[in-house]
Amino acid sequence: MTIKFGPAGLGGIKDASSNLEMYHKLGLKACEIAFTYGVYIKKKEDAVAIGKTAKKLGIKLSIHAPYWINLNSKDKEKIEKSKQRILKCCEIGTYLNASKVVFHPGYYSGIEKEKTYENIKKEILEIQKIRNEKKFTPNLAPETTGKKNVFGSIDEISQLVKDTKCDFCIDFAHVLARYKNYEFEKIKKQFNQYKSWHIHFSGIEYGEKGEKRHILTSEKEFEKIIKFLPKKKKITIINESPNTVKDSVMGLNIYNKKFH
Ligand SMILES: [Zn+2]
């Protein structure tokens, strides 16, 4: 089993290459660029330069798309804007040589769950069509979400993978907040056929309705996750705690000490 560990967050454009050097020195082999509050890398040449540095240092890049995405809005214009945001990530991601664009697909928006699923599936297929026409390279990776009123259960994400051939992101912190346990058996059953898994993990505070906020990662919980992860798969674990770098290094240490 090989696991690549890395933080959510690359920092600003000016700091990108020194941060990548630092990650590399710490033994981290992945980094998810957070476009969560906007696609802040705008120039093609900046993206290409960051992509080259990451490649040279053996760091696999992915992107987290903006939070403002709802492919199941009742407002057509909001759906259109959501699609444009994902496609913008795909474009910049192509220059960065990022493997995937992770996103939260949307809300139920008072629409019944089956209809929500159909709406989101349709929009993903359409984004993929444009992605292919424009020769963008990152795969779309809808993520399991942490709130019960937000689209993104394990079943919904795995069905999207089957129906649209998209990629996926399993966020174990979100799964814990949504289901009150890590649902290892269910996840294994639904995703075992795919040979590479993109994982998010951190500590999480949650209540009845699910996720409240991401918190520092506990060593014990990290060990549970690593122990569960299937052998013989390519696995990337992106940490999303308030201290993403420190917690990624902690994960790497647990892995090297006990599982390698
Ligand atoms: Zn996540």
XYZ file of N, CA and C in Angstrom, residues 89-233:
435
model
N -12.025 25.729 -12.473
C -11.062 24.889 -11.733
C -10.439 23.846 -12.661
N -11.251 23.294 -13.555
C -10.729 22.298 -14.505
C -9.710 22.938 -15.439
N -9.990 24.172 -15.857
C -9.064 24.861 -16.767
C -7.719 25.126 -16.065
N -7.780 25.789 -14.914
C -6.536 26.086 -14.176
C -5.862 24.774 -13.753
N -6.676 23.804 -13.407
C -6.148 22.493 -13.015
C -5.383 21.800 -14.129
N -5.781 22.071 -15.361
C -5.069 21.522 -16.521
C -3.657 22.109 -16.581
N -3.547 23.417 -16.384
C -2.228 24.075 -16.411
C -1.367 23.618 -15.231
N -2.037 23.356 -14.114
C -1.322 22.914 -12.901
C -0.934 21.438 -12.970
N -1.530 20.740 -13.917
C -1.430 19.280 -13.986
C -2.031 18.631 -12.731
N -3.141 19.180 -12.264
C -3.832 18.629 -11.087
C -4.650 17.415 -11.508
N -4.700 16.412 -10.632
C -5.367 15.169 -11.015
C -6.882 15.276 -10.940
N -7.394 16.075 -9.993
C -8.848 16.138 -9.851
C -9.332 17.446 -9.242
N -10.593 17.715 -9.485
C -11.258 18.874 -8.889
C -12.328 18.334 -7.939
N -12.086 18.517 -6.646
C -13.022 18.038 -5.623
C -14.070 19.125 -5.384
N -15.341 18.720 -5.257
C -16.377 19.728 -4.978
C -17.551 19.111 -4.225
N -18.265 19.974 -3.516
C -19.514 19.578 -2.858
C -20.613 19.863 -3.883
N -21.313 18.821 -4.354
C -22.194 19.012 -5.529
C -23.394 19.926 -5.311
N -23.960 19.956 -4.104
C -25.115 20.844 -3.936
C -25.986 20.481 -2.755
N -27.123 21.130 -2.704
C -28.079 20.974 -1.600
C -29.335 20.288 -2.118
N -30.109 19.748 -1.188
C -31.388 19.174 -1.633
C -32.365 20.287 -2.028
N -32.168 21.468 -1.472
C -32.947 22.665 -1.853
C -34.460 22.435 -1.806
N -34.910 21.611 -0.871
C -36.347 21.352 -0.765
C -36.893 20.465 -1.881
N -35.996 19.934 -2.689
C -36.398 19.046 -3.790
C -36.204 17.607 -3.297
N -37.062 16.698 -3.706
C -36.921 15.337 -3.175
C -35.598 14.696 -3.613
N -35.127 13.750 -2.787
C -33.765 13.240 -2.965
C -33.517 12.590 -4.324
N -34.484 11.850 -4.816
C -34.273 11.189 -6.113
C -34.161 12.181 -7.257
N -34.982 13.205 -7.185
C -34.954 14.249 -8.217
C -33.627 15.025 -8.105
N -33.216 15.282 -6.874
C -31.934 15.960 -6.640
C -30.809 15.171 -7.300
N -30.838 13.855 -7.068
C -29.797 13.003 -7.653
C -29.784 13.132 -9.181
N -30.961 13.055 -9.779
C -31.060 13.142 -11.245
C -30.554 14.492 -11.754
N -30.917 15.559 -11.052
C -30.469 16.899 -11.467
C -28.946 17.002 -11.420
N -28.367 16.520 -10.326
C -26.913 16.644 -10.166
C -26.183 15.758 -11.170
N -26.707 14.575 -11.384
C -26.111 13.677 -12.382
C -26.090 14.349 -13.766
N -27.204 14.929 -14.128
C -27.318 15.580 -15.435
C -26.289 16.711 -15.583
N -26.145 17.507 -14.543
C -25.195 18.632 -14.608
C -23.756 18.118 -14.664
N -23.464 17.070 -13.927
C -22.093 16.523 -13.962
C -21.775 15.997 -15.364
N -22.740 15.318 -15.964
C -22.516 14.812 -17.327
C -22.258 15.970 -18.290
N -22.981 17.052 -18.078
C -22.787 18.192 -18.963
C -21.419 18.862 -18.738
N -21.025 18.979 -17.484
C -19.694 19.561 -17.202
C -18.619 18.679 -17.842
N -18.796 17.369 -17.735
C -17.802 16.451 -18.324
C -17.713 16.601 -19.839
N -18.864 16.845 -20.458
C -18.888 17.015 -21.909
C -18.046 18.240 -22.301
N -18.261 19.330 -21.592
C -17.496 20.558 -21.895
C -16.018 20.343 -21.554
N -15.785 19.689 -20.422
C -14.407 19.379 -20.016
C -13.678 18.614 -21.125
N -14.361 17.639 -21.710
C -13.757 16.850 -22.789
C -13.543 17.679 -24.053
N -14.552 18.463 -24.408
C -14.431 19.311 -25.606
C -13.250 20.268 -25.489
N -13.075 20.813 -24.290
C -12.005 21.806 -24.083
C -10.672 21.150 -23.737
N -10.681 19.829 -23.682
C -9.471 19.065 -23.373
C -8.864 19.419 -22.013
N -9.733 19.701 -21.042
C -9.253 19.884 -19.670
C -8.954 18.497 -19.115
N -7.925 18.387 -18.285
C -7.498 17.048 -17.859
C -7.944 16.592 -16.463
N -8.169 17.481 -15.472
C -8.545 16.944 -14.150
C -9.899 16.240 -14.182
N -10.013 15.204 -13.375
C -11.302 14.517 -13.235
C -12.177 15.229 -12.217
N -13.480 15.108 -12.402
C -14.402 15.664 -11.408
C -14.490 14.690 -10.243
N -14.431 15.227 -9.022
C -14.493 14.355 -7.842
C -15.468 14.903 -6.805
N -16.768 14.551 -6.931
C -17.717 14.952 -5.904
C -17.359 14.297 -4.560
N -17.616 15.023 -3.492
C -17.157 14.608 -2.161
C -18.321 14.215 -1.256
N -18.095 13.243 -0.384
C -19.090 12.915 0.645
C -19.160 14.095 1.608
N -20.380 14.532 1.909
C -20.530 15.742 2.731
C -20.976 15.411 4.157
N -20.777 16.391 5.052
C -20.945 16.128 6.480
C -22.270 16.520 7.092
N -23.175 17.051 6.273
C -24.476 17.465 6.836
C -25.596 16.696 6.179
N -26.565 16.293 7.008
C -27.648 15.463 6.485
C -28.514 16.181 5.462
N -28.568 17.516 5.535
C -29.416 18.247 4.577
C -28.657 18.658 3.315
N -27.427 18.158 3.186
C -26.628 18.477 2.002
C -26.429 17.200 1.194
N -26.615 17.283 -0.112
C -26.396 16.137 -0.991
C -24.961 15.642 -0.830
N -24.779 14.321 -0.789
C -23.413 13.797 -0.672
C -23.293 12.642 0.307
N -24.322 11.778 0.372
C -24.200 10.566 1.180
C -23.256 9.595 0.457
N -22.847 8.544 1.155
C -21.975 7.533 0.531
C -22.675 6.924 -0.685
N -23.954 6.597 -0.540
C -24.716 6.007 -1.651
C -24.806 6.964 -2.840
N -25.079 8.225 -2.550
C -25.225 9.197 -3.644
C -23.906 9.367 -4.416
N -22.813 9.479 -3.671
C -21.526 9.679 -4.360
C -21.147 8.415 -5.138
N -21.324 7.256 -4.547
C -20.919 6.043 -5.274
C -21.805 5.813 -6.497
N -23.069 6.188 -6.413
C -23.951 6.070 -7.581
C -23.526 7.027 -8.690
N -23.105 8.230 -8.305
C -22.615 9.191 -9.315
C -21.396 8.648 -10.040
N -20.524 7.981 -9.291
C -19.318 7.410 -9.902
C -19.724 6.352 -10.936
N -20.712 5.529 -10.565
C -21.182 4.489 -11.493
C -21.840 5.099 -12.722
N -22.693 6.086 -12.508
C -23.504 6.625 -13.601
C -22.762 7.603 -14.501
N -21.773 8.302 -13.963
C -21.119 9.344 -14.776
C -19.642 9.047 -15.016
N -19.135 7.988 -14.386
C -17.706 7.636 -14.474
C -16.810 8.751 -13.930
N -17.365 9.566 -13.044
C -16.529 10.594 -12.427
C -15.659 9.942 -11.356
N -14.733 10.717 -10.811
C -13.893 10.281 -9.707
C -14.636 10.613 -8.399
N -14.000 10.462 -7.248
C -14.707 10.732 -5.995
C -13.733 11.112 -4.892
N -14.283 11.719 -3.854
C -13.495 12.027 -2.671
C -14.284 11.545 -1.461
N -13.668 10.669 -0.675
C -14.314 10.200 0.560
C -13.740 11.010 1.712
N -14.585 11.819 2.323
C -14.142 12.605 3.477
C -14.602 11.873 4.739
N -13.649 11.227 5.419
C -14.021 10.417 6.591
C -14.510 11.263 7.759
N -14.041 12.496 7.850
C -14.555 13.379 8.903
C -16.032 13.671 8.632
N -16.354 13.928 7.371
C -17.752 14.169 7.001
C -18.606 12.923 7.221
N -18.062 11.770 6.856
C -18.814 10.522 7.041
C -19.128 10.338 8.531
N -18.122 10.575 9.367
C -18.335 10.441 10.808
C -19.427 11.395 11.292
N -19.399 12.624 10.810
C -20.387 13.615 11.244
C -21.789 13.273 10.736
N -21.860 12.689 9.573
C -23.147 12.384 8.946
C -23.758 11.099 9.502
N -22.904 10.080 9.699
C -23.400 8.748 10.082
C -23.110 8.371 11.531
N -22.290 9.206 12.202
C -21.853 8.941 13.589
C -20.911 7.745 13.703
N -20.430 7.272 12.581
C -19.337 6.291 12.565
C -18.694 6.347 11.185
N -17.576 5.639 11.013
C -16.839 5.773 9.750
C -17.385 4.923 8.593
N -18.361 4.100 8.876
C -19.009 3.298 7.820
C -18.002 2.542 6.944
N -16.998 1.952 7.595
C -15.944 1.273 6.846
C -16.480 0.186 5.907
N -17.388 -0.629 6.405
C -17.871 -1.753 5.581
C -18.620 -1.269 4.343
N -19.464 -0.271 4.562
C -20.253 0.294 3.465
C -19.325 0.907 2.410
N -18.320 1.635 2.863
C -17.388 2.291 1.937
C -16.589 1.257 1.155
N -16.151 0.244 1.858
C -15.379 -0.811 1.201
C -16.217 -1.463 0.089
N -17.466 -1.743 0.431
C -18.348 -2.392 -0.522
C -18.597 -1.514 -1.758
N -18.815 -0.250 -1.529
C -19.200 0.638 -2.640
C -18.028 1.112 -3.500
N -16.831 1.168 -2.905
C -15.710 1.753 -3.652
C -14.565 0.782 -3.915
N -14.728 -0.460 -3.496
C -13.623 -1.414 -3.604
C -13.133 -1.638 -5.032
N -14.040 -1.455 -5.992
C -13.662 -1.716 -7.387
C -12.731 -0.654 -7.989
N -12.578 0.473 -7.323
C -11.737 1.549 -7.897
C -10.343 1.496 -7.300
N -9.332 1.609 -8.173
C -7.988 1.345 -7.664
C -7.299 2.561 -7.052
N -7.845 3.753 -7.268
C -7.253 4.868 -6.534
C -8.333 5.633 -5.762
N -7.997 5.938 -4.527
C -8.947 6.587 -3.614
C -8.398 7.931 -3.165
N -9.228 8.951 -3.279
C -8.862 10.276 -2.783
C -9.629 10.508 -1.476
N -8.866 10.714 -0.420
C -9.454 10.776 0.923
C -9.235 12.151 1.545
N -10.222 12.622 2.274
C -10.021 13.778 3.152
C -10.136 13.281 4.582
N -9.302 13.836 5.448
C -9.446 13.476 6.857
C -8.975 14.594 7.766
N -9.638 14.706 8.907
C -9.248 15.621 9.993
C -10.140 15.264 11.168
N -9.908 15.912 12.304
C -10.866 15.792 13.391
C -12.118 16.571 13.009
N -13.220 16.281 13.696
C -14.447 17.018 13.374
C -15.346 17.119 14.603
N -15.986 18.274 14.710
C -16.977 18.454 15.757
C -18.334 18.362 15.077
N -19.250 17.576 15.676
C -20.533 17.426 14.996
C -21.673 17.265 15.983
N -22.879 17.496 15.497
C -24.081 17.354 16.316
C -25.107 16.509 15.591
N -26.352 16.653 15.986
C -27.441 15.854 15.413
C -27.519 16.003 13.882
N -27.384 17.247 13.407
C -27.535 17.490 11.962
C -26.259 17.235 11.172
N -25.198 16.923 11.908
C -23.938 16.631 11.213
C -22.832 17.599 11.573
N -21.976 17.841 10.593
C -20.759 18.630 10.757
C -20.953 20.011 11.386
N -20.072 20.324 12.343
C -20.032 21.715 12.835
C -18.752 22.386 12.353
N -17.611 21.802 12.676
C -16.351 22.357 12.145
C -15.241 21.324 12.197
N -14.247 21.529 11.353
C -13.072 20.662 11.364
C -12.174 21.075 12.524
N -11.630 20.103 13.225
C -10.719 20.378 14.350
C -9.429 19.575 14.153
N -8.478 19.744 15.058
C -7.208 19.015 14.932
C -7.459 17.506 14.897
N -6.574 16.799 14.213
C -6.741 15.365 14.004
C -6.171 14.601 15.195
N -6.906 13.611 15.688
C -6.363 12.813 16.787
C -5.568 11.644 16.206
N -4.464 11.344 16.873
C -3.576 10.294 16.395
C -4.311 8.949 16.329
N -5.115 8.717 17.358
C -5.850 7.453 17.441
C -6.832 7.301 16.274
N -7.520 8.375 15.960
C -8.494 8.338 14.860
C -7.781 8.175 13.512
N -6.650 8.859 13.378
C -5.886 8.757 12.130
C -5.439 7.314 11.922
N -5.021 6.697 13.009
C -4.561 5.310 12.919
C -5.696 4.375 12.474
N -6.900 4.643 12.994
C -8.070 3.825 12.592
C -8.288 3.898 11.091
N -8.187 5.105 10.549
C -8.425 5.308 9.117
C -7.358 4.571 8.292
N -6.105 4.770 8.675
C -5.010 4.151 7.906
C -5.121 2.632 7.963
N -5.476 2.143 9.125
C -5.622 0.705 9.307
C -6.726 0.136 8.404
N -7.794 0.892 8.260
C -8.910 0.431 7.423
C -8.574 0.435 5.925
N -7.808 1.408 5.484
C -7.643 1.618 4.040
C -7.134 0.365 3.346
N -7.792 -0.017 2.252
C -7.440 -1.265 1.577
C -6.005 -1.245 1.051
N -5.358 -2.366 1.165
C -4.013 -2.494 0.610
C -4.136 -2.552 -0.912
N -3.040 -2.395 -1.594
C -2.987 -2.484 -3.055
C -3.799 -1.409 -3.770
N -4.041 -0.312 -3.113
C -4.680 0.804 -3.816
C -3.764 2.014 -3.748
